[in-house]
Short mmCIF file of C-alpha atoms and ligand atoms in Angstrom, two decimals:
data_model
loop_
_atom_site.label_atom_id
_atom_site.label_comp_id
_atom_site.label_asym_id
_atom_site.label_seq_id
_atom_site.Cartn_x
_atom_site.Cartn_y
_atom_site.Cartn_z
CA UNK D 1 0.00 0.00 0.00
CA UNK D 2 1.24 3.46 -0.91
CA UNK D 3 2.39 5.64 1.99
CA UNK D 4 0.59 8.92 1.25
CA UNK D 5 2.56 10.69 3.95
CA UNK D 6 5.51 10.48 1.55
CA UNK D 7 3.45 11.92 -1.31
CA UNK D 8 2.69 15.29 0.21
CA UNK D 9 4.22 17.25 -2.69
CA UNK D 10 2.11 15.35 -5.16
CA UNK D 11 -1.03 15.75 -3.08
CA UNK D 12 -0.65 19.48 -2.52
CA UNK D 13 0.38 20.26 -6.10
CA UNK D 14 -2.51 18.32 -7.65
CA UNK D 15 -5.04 19.82 -5.27
CA UNK D 16 -4.08 23.31 -6.36
CA UNK D 17 -5.28 22.29 -9.81
CA UNK D 18 -8.34 20.27 -9.06
CA UNK D 19 -11.40 22.45 -8.59
CA UNK D 20 -12.90 25.67 -9.78
CA UNK D 21 -13.92 27.30 -6.49
CA UNK D 22 -17.13 28.59 -8.06
CA UNK D 23 -18.13 25.09 -9.14
CA UNK D 24 -17.41 23.64 -5.70
CA UNK D 25 -19.51 26.40 -4.14
CA UNK D 26 -22.27 25.63 -6.63
CA UNK D 27 -22.20 21.98 -5.53
CA UNK D 28 -22.39 22.87 -1.84
CA UNK D 29 -25.12 25.47 -2.15
CA UNK D 30 -27.19 24.51 -5.20
CA UNK D 31 -26.68 20.78 -5.72
CA UNK D 32 -26.16 19.36 -2.23
CA UNK D 33 -28.16 22.30 -0.82
CA UNK D 34 -26.29 22.47 2.48
CA UNK D 35 -28.17 25.32 4.13
CA UNK D 36 -28.31 24.11 7.76
CA UNK D 37 -25.42 23.27 10.08
CA UNK D 38 -24.12 19.78 9.27
CA UNK D 39 -21.82 17.19 10.82
CA UNK D 40 -19.43 15.97 8.15
CA UNK D 41 -17.11 12.95 8.11
CA UNK D 42 -14.39 12.76 5.45
CA UNK D 43 -13.11 9.24 4.65
CA UNK D 44 -9.39 9.30 3.72
CA UNK D 45 -9.06 13.03 4.37
CA UNK D 46 -5.30 13.34 3.71
CA UNK D 47 -4.04 16.69 5.00
CA UNK D 48 -7.58 18.05 5.21
CA UNK D 49 -7.99 19.50 1.74
CA UNK D 50 -11.76 18.99 1.71
CA UNK D 51 -12.04 20.63 5.13
CA UNK D 52 -10.33 23.69 3.61
CA UNK D 53 -12.82 23.69 0.75
CA UNK D 54 -15.97 22.88 2.72
CA UNK D 55 -15.74 24.71 6.02
CA UNK D 56 -15.89 28.26 4.61
CA UNK D 57 -19.00 27.31 2.61
CA UNK D 58 -21.16 25.38 5.07
CA UNK D 59 -23.34 27.17 7.64
CA UNK D 60 -21.79 28.22 10.94
CA UNK D 61 -21.98 25.59 13.66
CA UNK D 62 -21.22 22.86 11.17
CA UNK D 63 -18.48 20.44 12.15
CA UNK D 64 -16.03 18.25 10.29
CA UNK D 65 -14.10 15.13 11.16
CA UNK D 66 -11.43 13.68 8.88
CA UNK D 67 -10.04 10.17 9.14
CA UNK D 68 -6.94 8.85 7.44
CA UNK D 69 -4.42 6.08 7.88
CA UNK D 70 -1.42 8.41 7.44
CA UNK D 71 -0.14 9.77 10.75
CA UNK D 72 2.00 12.26 8.88
CA UNK D 73 -0.89 13.74 6.91
CA UNK D 74 -3.12 13.87 9.98
CA UNK D 75 -0.36 15.70 11.85
CA UNK D 76 -0.28 18.32 9.07
CA UNK D 77 -4.06 18.55 9.06
CA UNK D 78 -4.20 19.12 12.83
CA UNK D 79 -1.53 21.80 12.58
CA UNK D 80 -3.46 23.59 9.89
CA UNK D 81 -6.71 23.62 11.85
CA UNK D 82 -5.15 24.14 15.29
CA UNK D 83 -7.29 27.18 16.04
CA UNK D 84 -10.64 25.68 15.07
CA UNK D 85 -11.37 24.16 18.49
CA UNK D 86 -13.64 21.12 18.30
CA UNK D 87 -15.27 22.20 15.06
CA UNK D 88 -12.65 20.47 12.94
CA UNK D 89 -11.03 17.26 14.16
CA UNK D 90 -8.93 14.47 12.72
CA UNK D 91 -8.33 10.84 13.60
CA UNK D 92 -5.73 8.34 12.46
CA UNK D 93 -7.54 5.16 11.48
CA UNK D 94 -7.45 2.44 8.86
CA UNK D 95 -10.77 2.55 7.02
CA UNK D 96 -10.70 -1.23 6.82
CA UNK D 97 -10.89 -1.46 10.62
CA UNK D 98 -12.98 1.64 11.16
CA UNK D 99 -16.29 0.95 12.89
CA UNK D 100 -18.83 3.54 11.73
CA UNK D 101 -21.65 4.94 13.78
CA UNK D 102 -24.59 6.84 12.35
CA UNK D 103 -23.68 10.24 13.80
CA UNK D 104 -23.20 12.35 10.68
CA UNK D 105 -25.27 14.28 8.16
CA UNK D 106 -22.71 13.91 5.40
CA UNK D 107 -20.08 11.26 4.66
CA UNK D 108 -17.73 12.35 1.90
CA UNK D 109 -14.58 11.06 0.25
CA UNK D 110 -12.32 12.33 -2.50
CA UNK D 111 -9.84 10.19 -4.47
CA UNK D 112 -9.88 7.46 -1.86
CA UNK D 113 -11.98 4.58 -3.22
CA UNK D 114 -9.66 4.61 -6.24
CA UNK D 115 -6.83 3.53 -3.99
CA UNK D 116 -8.59 0.78 -2.10
CA UNK D 117 -9.20 -2.79 -3.20
CA UNK D 118 -12.64 -2.98 -1.56
CA UNK D 119 -14.44 0.24 -2.50
CA UNK D 120 -17.91 -1.22 -2.01
CA UNK D 121 -17.10 -2.22 1.57
CA UNK D 122 -15.81 1.26 2.35
CA UNK D 123 -18.90 2.80 0.75
CA UNK D 124 -21.02 0.63 3.08
CA UNK D 125 -19.16 2.17 6.01
CA UNK D 126 -19.81 5.65 4.64
CA UNK D 127 -23.51 4.84 4.45
CA UNK D 128 -23.41 3.43 7.98
CA UNK D 129 -21.92 6.75 9.16
CA UNK D 130 -24.92 8.87 8.24
CA UNK D 131 -28.21 9.42 10.03
CA UNK D 132 -31.52 8.82 8.25
CA UNK D 133 -31.85 11.58 5.67
CA UNK D 134 -28.06 11.90 5.53
CA UNK D 135 -26.03 12.27 2.38
CA UNK D 136 -23.13 10.24 0.99
CA UNK D 137 -20.82 11.96 -1.50
CA UNK D 138 -18.01 10.31 -3.47
CA UNK D 139 -15.62 12.30 -5.64
CA UNK D 140 -13.58 9.77 -7.57
CA UNK D 141 -11.69 9.64 -10.86
CA UNK D 142 -12.32 7.66 -13.98
CA UNK D 143 -8.99 7.18 -15.70
CA UNK D 144 -10.71 6.59 -19.04
CA UNK D 145 -12.34 10.00 -18.88
CA UNK D 146 -9.18 11.68 -17.66
CA UNK D 147 -7.14 10.28 -20.50
CA UNK D 148 -9.68 11.38 -23.04
CA UNK D 149 -9.37 14.84 -21.56
CA UNK D 150 -5.64 15.26 -22.06
CA UNK D 151 -4.10 17.35 -24.82
CA UNK D 152 -0.43 18.22 -25.13
CA UNK D 153 0.68 20.80 -27.63
CA UNK D 154 3.52 19.18 -29.49
CA UNK D 155 3.89 17.81 -32.96
CA UNK D 156 4.01 14.22 -31.86
CA UNK D 157 1.07 14.18 -29.51
CA UNK D 158 -1.05 11.21 -30.36
CA UNK D 159 -4.05 10.75 -28.06
CA UNK D 160 -4.23 7.03 -28.81
CA UNK D 161 -0.54 6.24 -28.46
CA UNK D 162 -0.62 5.07 -24.87
CA UNK D 163 -3.94 3.27 -24.98
CA UNK D 164 -2.46 -0.24 -24.88
CA UNK D 165 -0.05 0.63 -22.11
CA UNK D 166 -2.81 2.11 -20.00
CA UNK D 167 -5.27 -0.64 -20.75
CA UNK D 168 -2.79 -3.29 -19.71
CA UNK D 169 -1.80 -1.47 -16.57
CA UNK D 170 -5.26 -0.59 -15.28
CA UNK D 171 -6.98 -3.78 -16.31
CA UNK D 172 -4.32 -5.91 -14.67
CA UNK D 173 -4.56 -3.83 -11.49
CA UNK D 174 -8.28 -4.48 -11.42
CA UNK D 175 -7.99 -8.15 -12.27
CA UNK D 176 -5.43 -8.63 -9.53
CA UNK D 177 -8.26 -7.70 -7.16
CA UNK D 178 -6.79 -4.28 -6.69
CA UNK D 179 -7.64 -0.73 -7.55
CA UNK D 180 -10.51 0.10 -9.85
CA UNK D 181 -9.63 2.68 -12.51
CA UNK D 182 -13.32 3.22 -13.27
CA UNK D 183 -14.47 3.66 -9.69
CA UNK D 184 -15.77 7.17 -10.37
CA UNK D 185 -18.28 5.78 -12.86
CA UNK D 186 -19.15 2.76 -10.73
CA UNK D 187 -19.71 4.53 -7.41
CA UNK D 188 -23.30 5.61 -8.27
CA UNK D 189 -24.12 2.03 -9.28
CA UNK D 190 -22.84 0.75 -5.93
CA UNK D 191 -24.77 3.52 -4.20
CA UNK D 192 -28.02 2.37 -5.73
CA UNK D 193 -27.26 -1.27 -5.01
CA UNK D 194 -26.60 -0.38 -1.36
CA UNK D 195 -29.95 1.35 -1.05
CA UNK D 196 -29.19 5.06 -1.40
CA UNK D 197 -31.94 7.14 -2.99
CA UNK D 198 -32.12 10.18 -5.27
CA UNK D 199 -28.70 9.53 -6.69
CA UNK D 200 -27.13 12.33 -8.66
CA UNK D 201 -23.95 12.36 -10.72
CA UNK D 202 -21.85 15.31 -11.88
CA UNK D 203 -18.44 15.89 -13.40
CA UNK D 204 -15.83 18.23 -11.99
CA UNK D 205 -15.55 20.97 -14.61
CA UNK D 206 -11.91 21.89 -13.93
CA UNK D 207 -9.59 21.85 -16.91
CA UNK D 208 -5.95 22.40 -16.07
CA UNK D 209 -4.64 24.74 -18.76
CA UNK D 210 -0.87 24.91 -18.51
CA UNK D 211 0.33 27.57 -20.88
CA UNK D 212 2.79 29.84 -19.13
CA UNK D 213 6.49 29.35 -19.61
CA UNK D 214 7.35 29.08 -15.94
CA UNK D 215 4.52 26.68 -15.28
CA UNK D 216 5.34 24.10 -17.88
CA UNK D 217 6.18 21.45 -15.37
CA UNK D 218 3.07 19.76 -14.17
CA UNK D 219 1.97 16.30 -13.30
CA UNK D 220 0.81 14.22 -16.24
CA UNK D 221 -0.99 11.27 -14.86
CA UNK D 222 0.46 7.91 -15.80
CA UNK D 223 0.81 9.03 -19.36
CA UNK D 224 3.52 6.50 -19.99
CA UNK D 225 6.01 8.78 -18.29
CA UNK D 226 8.87 7.57 -16.14
CA UNK D 227 8.61 10.45 -13.77
CA UNK D 228 5.46 11.77 -12.15
CA UNK D 229 6.36 15.28 -13.09
CA UNK D 230 6.79 15.60 -16.79
CA UNK D 231 7.92 18.64 -18.66
CA UNK D 232 4.92 19.52 -20.74
CA UNK D 233 4.48 21.94 -23.55
CA UNK D 234 1.24 23.80 -23.48
CA UNK D 235 -1.14 21.27 -22.07
CA UNK D 236 -4.78 20.84 -21.17
CA UNK D 237 -5.82 18.19 -18.71
CA UNK D 238 -9.48 17.77 -17.76
CA UNK D 239 -9.72 16.61 -14.16
CA UNK D 240 -12.93 14.69 -14.88
CA UNK D 241 -13.55 13.52 -11.34
CA UNK D 242 -17.00 12.02 -11.07
CA UNK D 243 -19.05 13.41 -8.22
CA UNK D 244 -21.79 11.05 -7.10
CA UNK D 245 -24.14 11.58 -4.22
CA UNK D 246 -27.14 9.86 -2.73
CA UNK D 247 -29.34 9.92 0.35
CA UNK D 248 -29.82 7.36 3.08
CA UNK D 249 -33.51 7.09 3.86
CA UNK D 250 -33.29 4.34 6.45
CA UNK D 251 -33.80 0.59 6.10
C1 LIG H 1 -5.20 10.47 -3.07
S1 LIG H 1 -5.21 10.71 -1.34
C2 LIG H 1 -6.63 11.74 -1.14
C3 LIG H 1 -6.60 12.54 0.12
C4 LIG H 1 -7.74 13.55 0.27
N1 LIG H 1 -9.04 12.93 0.24
C5 LIG H 1 -7.64 14.62 -0.78
O1 LIG H 1 -8.45 14.63 -1.71
O2 LIG H 1 -6.71 15.44 -0.70
C6 LIG H 1 -5.77 9.15 -0.71
C7 LIG H 1 -5.85 9.15 0.82
O3 LIG H 1 -6.43 7.93 1.27
C8 LIG H 1 -5.76 7.54 2.45
N2 LIG H 1 -5.92 6.09 2.64
C9 LIG H 1 -5.53 5.11 1.80
N3 LIG H 1 -5.84 3.91 2.32
C10 LIG H 1 -6.44 4.14 3.51
C11 LIG H 1 -6.98 3.32 4.52
N4 LIG H 1 -6.98 1.99 4.40
N5 LIG H 1 -7.52 3.90 5.61
C12 LIG H 1 -7.54 5.26 5.73
N6 LIG H 1 -7.05 6.09 4.81
C13 LIG H 1 -6.50 5.56 3.72
C14 LIG H 1 -4.32 7.93 2.20
O4 LIG H 1 -3.53 7.98 3.38
C15 LIG H 1 -4.48 9.27 1.49
O5 LIG H 1 -4.48 10.35 2.38
#
């Protein structure tokens, strides 16, 4: 299993290029309609990126708890939110061992199910964390969509060139009982199967447009590159995270 505490640079740099703030605000206020104080739990919270995004947008008196297996990331998260009292809290825990209790209004995760071999089991725990009427939100990638949304401005760019490489890599990961490259697209299907209602699905509208000389060094995901950070010419990369959400209406 990857130690995400050692991937802080990657995490922080990608999160700076992940969301349009106006679109995230639109989700909170117009799609998820969070207009009363809520208790939020964030599965696999990392250094608390979603807390940074959510807390300024949700009504006062809302609270947030993040859980993550990485002690290092949780330490960073706690440091960052040191002056938030009990409103924002973090816990080190392995989601596989985590025992949920139905205390929350919202259970959310971002880019976490993609890294776990048992996403459906973790989704069950998210559902078990919310009260009746509560909401479960998963923000997860689909590597197929992401690859379709990549354009690099150079003479040799061929959008199909790496298809076989990627197919082999992702399919074998999945077949080995591991990570699911399509989890973003499957999450709503699991949600329905597990009894959530009023399921909605959106796509993150962020497109990373790298065009300035001093910025031409950005992460190109798995695009057959040796290094995670590849020198790109002018480049567009659609983030394409799938945002799925549904409501728990009791058994
Ligand atoms: C790609 S990062 C996403 C972090 C955060 N949600 C964000 O969007 O910035 C995946 C996170 O899942 C956490 N994680 C992976 N496996 C876990 C497990 N079994 N239990 C708890 N957290 C886990 C990692 O430590 C890491 O912080």
